[in-house]
PDB file of C-alpha atoms in Angstrom:
ATOM      1  CA  ASP W 340       1.747  -1.835 -16.222  1.00  0.00           C
ATOM      2  CA  SER W 341      -0.354  -2.991 -13.093  1.00  0.00           C
ATOM      3  CA  GLY W 342      -3.805  -2.024 -15.131  1.00  0.00           C
ATOM      4  CA  VAL W 343      -4.578   0.713 -12.769  1.00  0.00           C
ATOM      5  CA  THR W 344      -4.227   3.724 -14.313  1.00  0.00           C
ATOM      6  CA  GLN W 345      -4.014   7.065 -12.186  1.00  0.00           C
ATOM      7  CA  THR W 346      -4.277  10.450 -14.007  1.00  0.00           C
ATOM      8  CA  PRO W 347      -2.514  12.811 -13.500  1.00  0.00           C
ATOM      9  CA  LYS W 348       0.903  11.556 -12.526  1.00  0.00           C
ATOM     10  CA  HIS W 349       2.139  15.264 -11.255  1.00  0.00           C
ATOM     11  CA  LEU W 350       0.100  17.941  -9.952  1.00  0.00           C
ATOM     12  CA  ILE W 351       1.047  21.192  -8.889  1.00  0.00           C
ATOM     13  CA  THR W 352      -1.042  23.873  -7.402  1.00  0.00           C
ATOM     14  CA  ALA W 353      -1.576  26.548  -4.944  1.00  0.00           C
ATOM     15  CA  THR W 354      -3.028  26.659  -1.152  1.00  0.00           C
ATOM     16  CA  GLY W 355      -6.756  26.683  -1.125  1.00  0.00           C
ATOM     17  CA  GLN W 356      -7.071  25.211  -4.535  1.00  0.00           C
ATOM     18  CA  ARG W 357      -9.570  22.475  -5.594  1.00  0.00           C
ATOM     19  CA  VAL W 358      -8.104  19.264  -7.563  1.00  0.00           C
ATOM     20  CA  THR W 359      -9.561  15.686  -8.778  1.00  0.00           C
ATOM     21  CA  LEU W 360      -7.316  12.921  -9.084  1.00  0.00           C
ATOM     22  CA  ARG W 361      -8.531  10.283 -11.124  1.00  0.00           C
ATOM     23  CA  CYS W 362      -8.167   6.182 -11.222  1.00  0.00           C
ATOM     24  CA  SER W 363      -9.324   3.574 -13.524  1.00  0.00           C
ATOM     25  CA  PRO W 364      -9.183  -0.083 -11.709  1.00  0.00           C
ATOM     26  CA  ARG W 365      -8.082  -3.041 -13.243  1.00  0.00           C
ATOM     27  CA  SER W 366     -10.480  -4.415 -15.465  1.00  0.00           C
ATOM     28  CA  GLY W 367     -13.217  -7.104 -13.955  1.00  0.00           C
ATOM     29  CA  ASP W 368     -12.268  -5.335 -10.185  1.00  0.00           C
ATOM     30  CA  LEU W 369     -15.087  -3.367  -8.288  1.00  0.00           C
ATOM     31  CA  SER W 370     -13.483  -2.002  -5.189  1.00  0.00           C
ATOM     32  CA  VAL W 371     -11.107   0.788  -5.409  1.00  0.00           C
ATOM     33  CA  TYR W 372      -9.178   2.399  -2.390  1.00  0.00           C
ATOM     34  CA  TRP W 373      -7.469   5.658  -1.958  1.00  0.00           C
ATOM     35  CA  TYR W 374      -4.389   5.751  -0.192  1.00  0.00           C
ATOM     36  CA  GLN W 375      -2.390   8.675   0.825  1.00  0.00           C
ATOM     37  CA  GLN W 376       1.681   8.436   1.118  1.00  0.00           C
ATOM     38  CA  SER W 377       3.574  11.138   3.200  1.00  0.00           C
ATOM     39  CA  LEU W 378       6.903  11.197   4.441  1.00  0.00           C
ATOM     40  CA  ASP W 379       5.643  11.351   8.403  1.00  0.00           C
ATOM     41  CA  GLN W 380       2.535   9.211   7.892  1.00  0.00           C
ATOM     42  CA  GLY W 381       3.416   6.551   5.750  1.00  0.00           C
ATOM     43  CA  LEU W 382       0.454   4.603   3.784  1.00  0.00           C
ATOM     44  CA  GLN W 383      -2.446   6.291   4.861  1.00  0.00           C
ATOM     45  CA  PHE W 384      -6.052   4.693   3.790  1.00  0.00           C
ATOM     46  CA  LEU W 385      -8.297   7.122   3.055  1.00  0.00           C
ATOM     47  CA  ILE W 386     -11.636   5.793   1.386  1.00  0.00           C
ATOM     48  CA  GLN W 387     -13.056   2.325  -0.158  1.00  0.00           C
ATOM     49  CA  TYR W 388     -15.896   2.361  -2.779  1.00  0.00           C
ATOM     50  CA  TYR W 389     -16.829  -1.034  -3.886  1.00  0.00           C
ATOM     51  CA  ASN W 390     -19.321  -1.135  -7.431  1.00  0.00           C
ATOM     52  CA  GLY W 391     -20.446   2.576  -6.960  1.00  0.00           C
ATOM     53  CA  GLU W 392     -21.209   2.724  -3.224  1.00  0.00           C
ATOM     54  CA  GLU W 393     -18.954   3.835  -0.291  1.00  0.00           C
ATOM     55  CA  ARG W 394     -17.684   0.834   1.883  1.00  0.00           C
ATOM     56  CA  ALA W 395     -15.004   1.934   4.546  1.00  0.00           C
ATOM     57  CA  LYS W 396     -13.506   5.340   5.331  1.00  0.00           C
ATOM     58  CA  GLY W 397     -10.013   5.536   6.894  1.00  0.00           C
ATOM     59  CA  ASN W 398      -8.168   9.063   7.850  1.00  0.00           C
ATOM     60  CA  ILE W 399      -9.843  11.191   5.402  1.00  0.00           C
ATOM     61  CA  LEU W 400     -10.217  15.013   5.848  1.00  0.00           C
ATOM     62  CA  GLU W 401     -13.710  16.450   5.915  1.00  0.00           C
ATOM     63  CA  ARG W 402     -12.007  18.600   2.991  1.00  0.00           C
ATOM     64  CA  PHE W 403     -11.631  15.459   0.690  1.00  0.00           C
ATOM     65  CA  SER W 404     -14.585  13.108  -0.976  1.00  0.00           C
ATOM     66  CA  ALA W 405     -14.489  10.779  -3.199  1.00  0.00           C
ATOM     67  CA  GLN W 406     -16.995   9.072  -5.583  1.00  0.00           C
ATOM     68  CA  GLN W 407     -17.313   5.792  -7.969  1.00  0.00           C
ATOM     69  CA  PHE W 408     -18.543   6.047 -10.995  1.00  0.00           C
ATOM     70  CA  PRO W 409     -20.941   3.454 -12.863  1.00  0.00           C
ATOM     71  CA  ASP W 410     -18.174   2.472 -15.185  1.00  0.00           C
ATOM     72  CA  LEU W 411     -16.057   1.702 -11.931  1.00  0.00           C
ATOM     73  CA  HIS W 412     -13.550   4.947 -12.553  1.00  0.00           C
ATOM     74  CA  SER W 413     -13.104   6.561  -9.279  1.00  0.00           C
ATOM     75  CA  GLU W 414     -12.128  10.288  -8.384  1.00  0.00           C
ATOM     76  CA  LEU W 415     -10.735  12.052  -5.235  1.00  0.00           C
ATOM     77  CA  ASN W 416     -11.520  15.606  -4.799  1.00  0.00           C
ATOM     78  CA  LEU W 417      -9.284  17.422  -2.664  1.00  0.00           C
ATOM     79  CA  SER W 418     -10.521  20.948  -1.946  1.00  0.00           C
ATOM     80  CA  SER W 419      -9.146  23.969   0.050  1.00  0.00           C
ATOM     81  CA  LEU W 420      -5.854  22.725  -0.540  1.00  0.00           C
ATOM     82  CA  GLU W 421      -2.908  23.143   2.340  1.00  0.00           C
ATOM     83  CA  LEU W 422       0.832  22.548   2.197  1.00  0.00           C
ATOM     84  CA  GLY W 423       0.554  19.404   4.255  1.00  0.00           C
ATOM     85  CA  ASP W 424      -1.989  17.868   1.751  1.00  0.00           C
ATOM     86  CA  SER W 425       1.439  17.686  -0.513  1.00  0.00           C
ATOM     87  CA  ALA W 426       1.778  13.804  -1.097  1.00  0.00           C
ATOM     88  CA  LEU W 427       1.593  10.721  -3.294  1.00  0.00           C
ATOM     89  CA  TYR W 428      -1.993   9.362  -3.473  1.00  0.00           C
ATOM     90  CA  PHE W 429      -2.123   6.366  -4.940  1.00  0.00           C
ATOM     91  CA  CYS W 430      -5.328   4.221  -6.102  1.00  0.00           C
ATOM     92  CA  ALA W 431      -5.431   0.567  -5.825  1.00  0.00           C
ATOM     93  CA  SER W 432      -7.787  -2.070  -6.704  1.00  0.00           C
ATOM     94  CA  SER W 433      -9.393  -5.477  -6.058  1.00  0.00           C
ATOM     95  CA  GLY W 434     -11.673  -7.968  -6.770  1.00  0.00           C
ATOM     96  CA  GLY W 435     -14.361  -8.699  -4.027  1.00  0.00           C
ATOM     97  CA  GLY W 436     -12.966  -7.965  -0.495  1.00  0.00           C
ATOM     98  CA  GLY W 437      -9.392  -7.580  -1.413  1.00  0.00           C
ATOM     99  CA  ASP W 438      -8.306 -10.692   0.749  1.00  0.00           C
ATOM    100  CA  TYR W 439      -6.087 -11.440  -2.021  1.00  0.00           C
ATOM    101  CA  GLY W 440      -4.197  -8.130  -1.792  1.00  0.00           C
ATOM    102  CA  TYR W 441      -4.950  -5.098  -3.678  1.00  0.00           C
ATOM    103  CA  THR W 442      -3.180  -3.820  -7.216  1.00  0.00           C
ATOM    104  CA  PHE W 443      -1.744  -0.579  -7.258  1.00  0.00           C
ATOM    105  CA  GLY W 444      -1.484   2.453  -9.660  1.00  0.00           C
ATOM    106  CA  SER W 445       1.785   4.477 -10.024  1.00  0.00           C
ATOM    107  CA  GLY W 446       0.541   7.456  -8.007  1.00  0.00           C
ATOM    108  CA  THR W 447      -0.324  11.131  -8.266  1.00  0.00           C
ATOM    109  CA  ARG W 448       2.215  13.221  -6.850  1.00  0.00           C
ATOM    110  CA  LEU W 449       0.517  16.534  -5.402  1.00  0.00           C
ATOM    111  CA  THR W 450       2.528  19.379  -4.352  1.00  0.00           C
ATOM    112  CA  VAL W 451       0.720  22.534  -3.296  1.00  0.00           C
ATOM    113  CA  VAL W 452       2.962  25.577  -3.113  1.00  0.00           C
TER     114      VAL W 452
ATOM    115  CA  ALA L 175      -7.228  -1.468  16.463  1.00  0.00           C
ATOM    116  CA  GLN L 176      -5.295  -2.950  14.008  1.00  0.00           C
ATOM    117  CA  SER L 177      -1.632  -1.774  13.252  1.00  0.00           C
ATOM    118  CA  VAL L 178       1.535  -2.919  11.918  1.00  0.00           C
ATOM    119  CA  SER L 179       5.100  -2.289  13.242  1.00  0.00           C
ATOM    120  CA  GLN L 180       8.267  -2.058  11.123  1.00  0.00           C
ATOM    121  CA  HIS L 181      11.222  -2.101  12.979  1.00  0.00           C
ATOM    122  CA  ASN L 182      13.782  -0.910  10.844  1.00  0.00           C
ATOM    123  CA  HIS L 183      13.370   2.037   8.993  1.00  0.00           C
ATOM    124  CA  HIS L 184      16.589   2.267   6.904  1.00  0.00           C
ATOM    125  CA  VAL L 185      19.003  -0.946   6.372  1.00  0.00           C
ATOM    126  CA  ILE L 186      22.209  -0.960   4.372  1.00  0.00           C
ATOM    127  CA  LEU L 187      23.605  -3.953   3.104  1.00  0.00           C
ATOM    128  CA  SER L 188      26.414  -5.006   0.888  1.00  0.00           C
ATOM    129  CA  GLU L 189      25.339  -7.299  -2.365  1.00  0.00           C
ATOM    130  CA  ALA L 190      24.891 -10.998  -1.378  1.00  0.00           C
ATOM    131  CA  ALA L 191      24.687 -10.108   2.443  1.00  0.00           C
ATOM    132  CA  SER L 192      21.218 -12.107   3.788  1.00  0.00           C
ATOM    133  CA  LEU L 193      18.074  -9.900   4.550  1.00  0.00           C
ATOM    134  CA  GLU L 194      15.836  -9.798   7.313  1.00  0.00           C
ATOM    135  CA  LEU L 195      12.875  -7.401   8.016  1.00  0.00           C
ATOM    136  CA  GLY L 196      10.704  -7.558  10.532  1.00  0.00           C
ATOM    137  CA  CYS L 197       7.293  -6.821  10.891  1.00  0.00           C
ATOM    138  CA  ASN L 198       4.654  -7.142  13.964  1.00  0.00           C
ATOM    139  CA  TYR L 199       1.021  -6.558  13.573  1.00  0.00           C
ATOM    140  CA  SER L 200      -1.820  -6.092  16.346  1.00  0.00           C
ATOM    141  CA  TYR L 201      -5.658  -7.265  15.211  1.00  0.00           C
ATOM    142  CA  GLY L 202      -8.057  -9.503  16.917  1.00  0.00           C
ATOM    143  CA  GLY L 203      -8.813 -12.000  14.627  1.00  0.00           C
ATOM    144  CA  THR L 204      -8.029 -14.045  11.274  1.00  0.00           C
ATOM    145  CA  VAL L 205      -5.730 -12.249   9.478  1.00  0.00           C
ATOM    146  CA  ASN L 206      -4.230 -12.258   5.824  1.00  0.00           C
ATOM    147  CA  LEU L 207      -0.853 -10.881   5.505  1.00  0.00           C
ATOM    148  CA  PHE L 208       1.446  -9.260   2.804  1.00  0.00           C
ATOM    149  CA  TRP L 209       4.552  -7.881   1.724  1.00  0.00           C
ATOM    150  CA  TYR L 210       4.752  -5.046  -0.877  1.00  0.00           C
ATOM    151  CA  VAL L 211       7.719  -3.710  -2.689  1.00  0.00           C
ATOM    152  CA  GLN L 212       8.091  -0.358  -4.077  1.00  0.00           C
ATOM    153  CA  TYR L 213      10.840   0.611  -6.028  1.00  0.00           C
ATOM    154  CA  PRO L 214      12.163   3.758  -6.819  1.00  0.00           C
ATOM    155  CA  GLY L 215       9.552   5.905  -8.813  1.00  0.00           C
ATOM    156  CA  GLN L 216       7.383   3.305  -8.874  1.00  0.00           C
ATOM    157  CA  HIS L 217       4.195   1.726  -7.675  1.00  0.00           C
ATOM    158  CA  LEU L 218       3.656  -0.670  -4.736  1.00  0.00           C
ATOM    159  CA  GLN L 219       4.044  -4.129  -5.889  1.00  0.00           C
ATOM    160  CA  LEU L 220       2.814  -7.707  -4.276  1.00  0.00           C
ATOM    161  CA  LEU L 221       6.236  -9.323  -2.854  1.00  0.00           C
ATOM    162  CA  LEU L 222       4.242 -12.076  -1.244  1.00  0.00           C
ATOM    163  CA  LYS L 223       1.544 -13.003   0.455  1.00  0.00           C
ATOM    164  CA  TYR L 224       0.183 -15.429   3.308  1.00  0.00           C
ATOM    165  CA  PHE L 225      -3.802 -16.762   4.091  1.00  0.00           C
ATOM    166  CA  SER L 226      -3.342 -19.976   5.652  1.00  0.00           C
ATOM    167  CA  GLY L 227      -1.797 -23.106   5.260  1.00  0.00           C
ATOM    168  CA  ASP L 228       2.520 -23.302   5.611  1.00  0.00           C
ATOM    169  CA  PRO L 229       3.851 -20.829   7.479  1.00  0.00           C
ATOM    170  CA  LEU L 230       6.295 -20.148   5.151  1.00  0.00           C
ATOM    171  CA  VAL L 231       5.599 -18.271   2.329  1.00  0.00           C
ATOM    172  CA  LYS L 232       7.734 -18.058  -1.123  1.00  0.00           C
ATOM    173  CA  GLY L 233       7.348 -14.671  -3.126  1.00  0.00           C
ATOM    174  CA  ILE L 234       9.006 -13.495  -6.545  1.00  0.00           C
ATOM    175  CA  LYS L 235      12.381 -12.635  -6.921  1.00  0.00           C
ATOM    176  CA  GLY L 236      14.006 -15.040  -4.095  1.00  0.00           C
ATOM    177  CA  PHE L 237      11.886 -13.616  -1.062  1.00  0.00           C
ATOM    178  CA  GLU L 238      10.304 -15.718   1.722  1.00  0.00           C
ATOM    179  CA  ALA L 239       8.275 -14.648   4.754  1.00  0.00           C
ATOM    180  CA  GLU L 240       7.317 -16.648   7.838  1.00  0.00           C
ATOM    181  CA  PHE L 241       4.334 -16.388   9.605  1.00  0.00           C
ATOM    182  CA  ILE L 242       4.721 -17.099  13.484  1.00  0.00           C
ATOM    183  CA  LYS L 243       1.278 -16.536  14.940  1.00  0.00           C
ATOM    184  CA  SER L 244       2.508 -16.468  18.550  1.00  0.00           C
ATOM    185  CA  LYS L 245       4.446 -13.607  17.815  1.00  0.00           C
ATOM    186  CA  PHE L 246       2.218 -12.213  15.555  1.00  0.00           C
ATOM    187  CA  SER L 247       5.204 -11.422  13.198  1.00  0.00           C
ATOM    188  CA  PHE L 248       5.386 -11.818   9.507  1.00  0.00           C
ATOM    189  CA  ASN L 249       9.664 -11.380   8.852  1.00  0.00           C
ATOM    190  CA  LEU L 250      10.720 -11.024   5.398  1.00  0.00           C
ATOM    191  CA  ARG L 251      13.720 -12.762   4.164  1.00  0.00           C
ATOM    192  CA  LYS L 252      16.214 -13.117   1.511  1.00  0.00           C
ATOM    193  CA  PRO L 253      19.337 -15.517   1.376  1.00  0.00           C
ATOM    194  CA  SER L 254      21.419 -12.940  -0.714  1.00  0.00           C
ATOM    195  CA  VAL L 255      20.531  -9.547  -1.654  1.00  0.00           C
ATOM    196  CA  GLN L 256      21.090  -8.042  -4.938  1.00  0.00           C
ATOM    197  CA  TRP L 257      21.799  -4.441  -5.855  1.00  0.00           C
ATOM    198  CA  SER L 258      18.257  -4.575  -7.920  1.00  0.00           C
ATOM    199  CA  ASP L 259      16.770  -4.915  -4.379  1.00  0.00           C
ATOM    200  CA  THR L 260      17.320  -1.506  -3.550  1.00  0.00           C
ATOM    201  CA  ALA L 261      13.541  -0.415  -2.600  1.00  0.00           C
ATOM    202  CA  GLU L 262      11.023   0.424   0.345  1.00  0.00           C
ATOM    203  CA  TYR L 263       9.342  -2.618   1.667  1.00  0.00           C
ATOM    204  CA  PHE L 264       5.921  -2.466   3.161  1.00  0.00           C
ATOM    205  CA  CYS L 265       4.175  -5.328   5.647  1.00  0.00           C
ATOM    206  CA  ALA L 266       0.620  -4.839   5.406  1.00  0.00           C
ATOM    207  CA  VAL L 267      -2.322  -6.643   7.262  1.00  0.00           C
ATOM    208  CA  LYS L 268      -5.845  -7.404   6.255  1.00  0.00           C
ATOM    209  CA  GLY L 269      -8.320  -8.900   8.450  1.00  0.00           C
ATOM    210  CA  TYR L 270      -9.721 -12.428   7.102  1.00  0.00           C
ATOM    211  CA  GLY L 271     -13.346 -11.683   5.023  1.00  0.00           C
ATOM    212  CA  GLY L 272     -14.159  -9.328   2.542  1.00  0.00           C
ATOM    213  CA  SER L 273     -15.743  -7.120   5.035  1.00  0.00           C
ATOM    214  CA  GLN L 274     -13.157  -7.015   7.675  1.00  0.00           C
ATOM    215  CA  GLY L 275     -11.262  -4.290   7.263  1.00  0.00           C
ATOM    216  CA  ASN L 276      -8.736  -2.893   4.764  1.00  0.00           C
ATOM    217  CA  LEU L 277      -4.676  -3.017   3.924  1.00  0.00           C
ATOM    218  CA  ILE L 278      -3.303  -1.731   6.826  1.00  0.00           C
ATOM    219  CA  PHE L 279       0.727  -0.587   6.134  1.00  0.00           C
ATOM    220  CA  GLY L 280       3.538  -0.599   8.184  1.00  0.00           C
ATOM    221  CA  LYS L 281       5.456   2.763   7.800  1.00  0.00           C
ATOM    222  CA  GLY L 282       7.857   0.851   5.514  1.00  0.00           C
ATOM    223  CA  THR L 283      11.552  -0.037   5.604  1.00  0.00           C
ATOM    224  CA  LYS L 284      14.082   1.386   3.506  1.00  0.00           C
ATOM    225  CA  LEU L 285      16.597  -0.847   1.917  1.00  0.00           C
ATOM    226  CA  SER L 286      19.743   0.103   0.293  1.00  0.00           C
ATOM    227  CA  VAL L 287      21.911  -2.527  -1.396  1.00  0.00           C
ATOM    228  CA  LYS L 288      26.056  -1.398  -2.042  1.00  0.00           C
ATOM    229  CA  PRO L 289      27.348  -3.265  -5.176  1.00  0.00           C
TER     230      PRO L 289
END
């Protein structure tokens, strides 16, 4: 157990639908990061939040959004889902700027049918 | 832009063979370097990291990596692999300093160790 909790572990949904993935960071970590892992693209950085504020954006589609709540948990919202959105979505957390590396959760496997 | 290249997509070794996985990065500044491992069905775990100082860093489970600044490389090594090392290995780079970018990963190298 890494200390980063992601729910749900698996999600199967239809095209056009909207889903929410949830992440609770390791205790004491203020930064939360979302990554998408697919076979062809590898691990792609989506977005970072630090203490409730968006800090950095990567290759995140406009159909995707995220937020970090006062209790520091984060949610990644994926809407108008397409088959190509099927992937593993990882959340990671770190203290401060993450210079010492990130701690990853077990991921949510999203399958869009 | 930052990028990380891992040269081998899939490496197959027999137990007790030596391992070296290549990693090159592109970044115009001071970097922190990492190797992560992902065992089948599990999350990414940190194997080792380099910040500064001795360019040869040792990690968990007998892994080590050498930072060669002139070659922008951070290759992972293990003298003798075990079947339990079967996993996917990811090299990652981050600009030094909290505001300097995020962790950028290579595409990974899948290691299969035959018993």
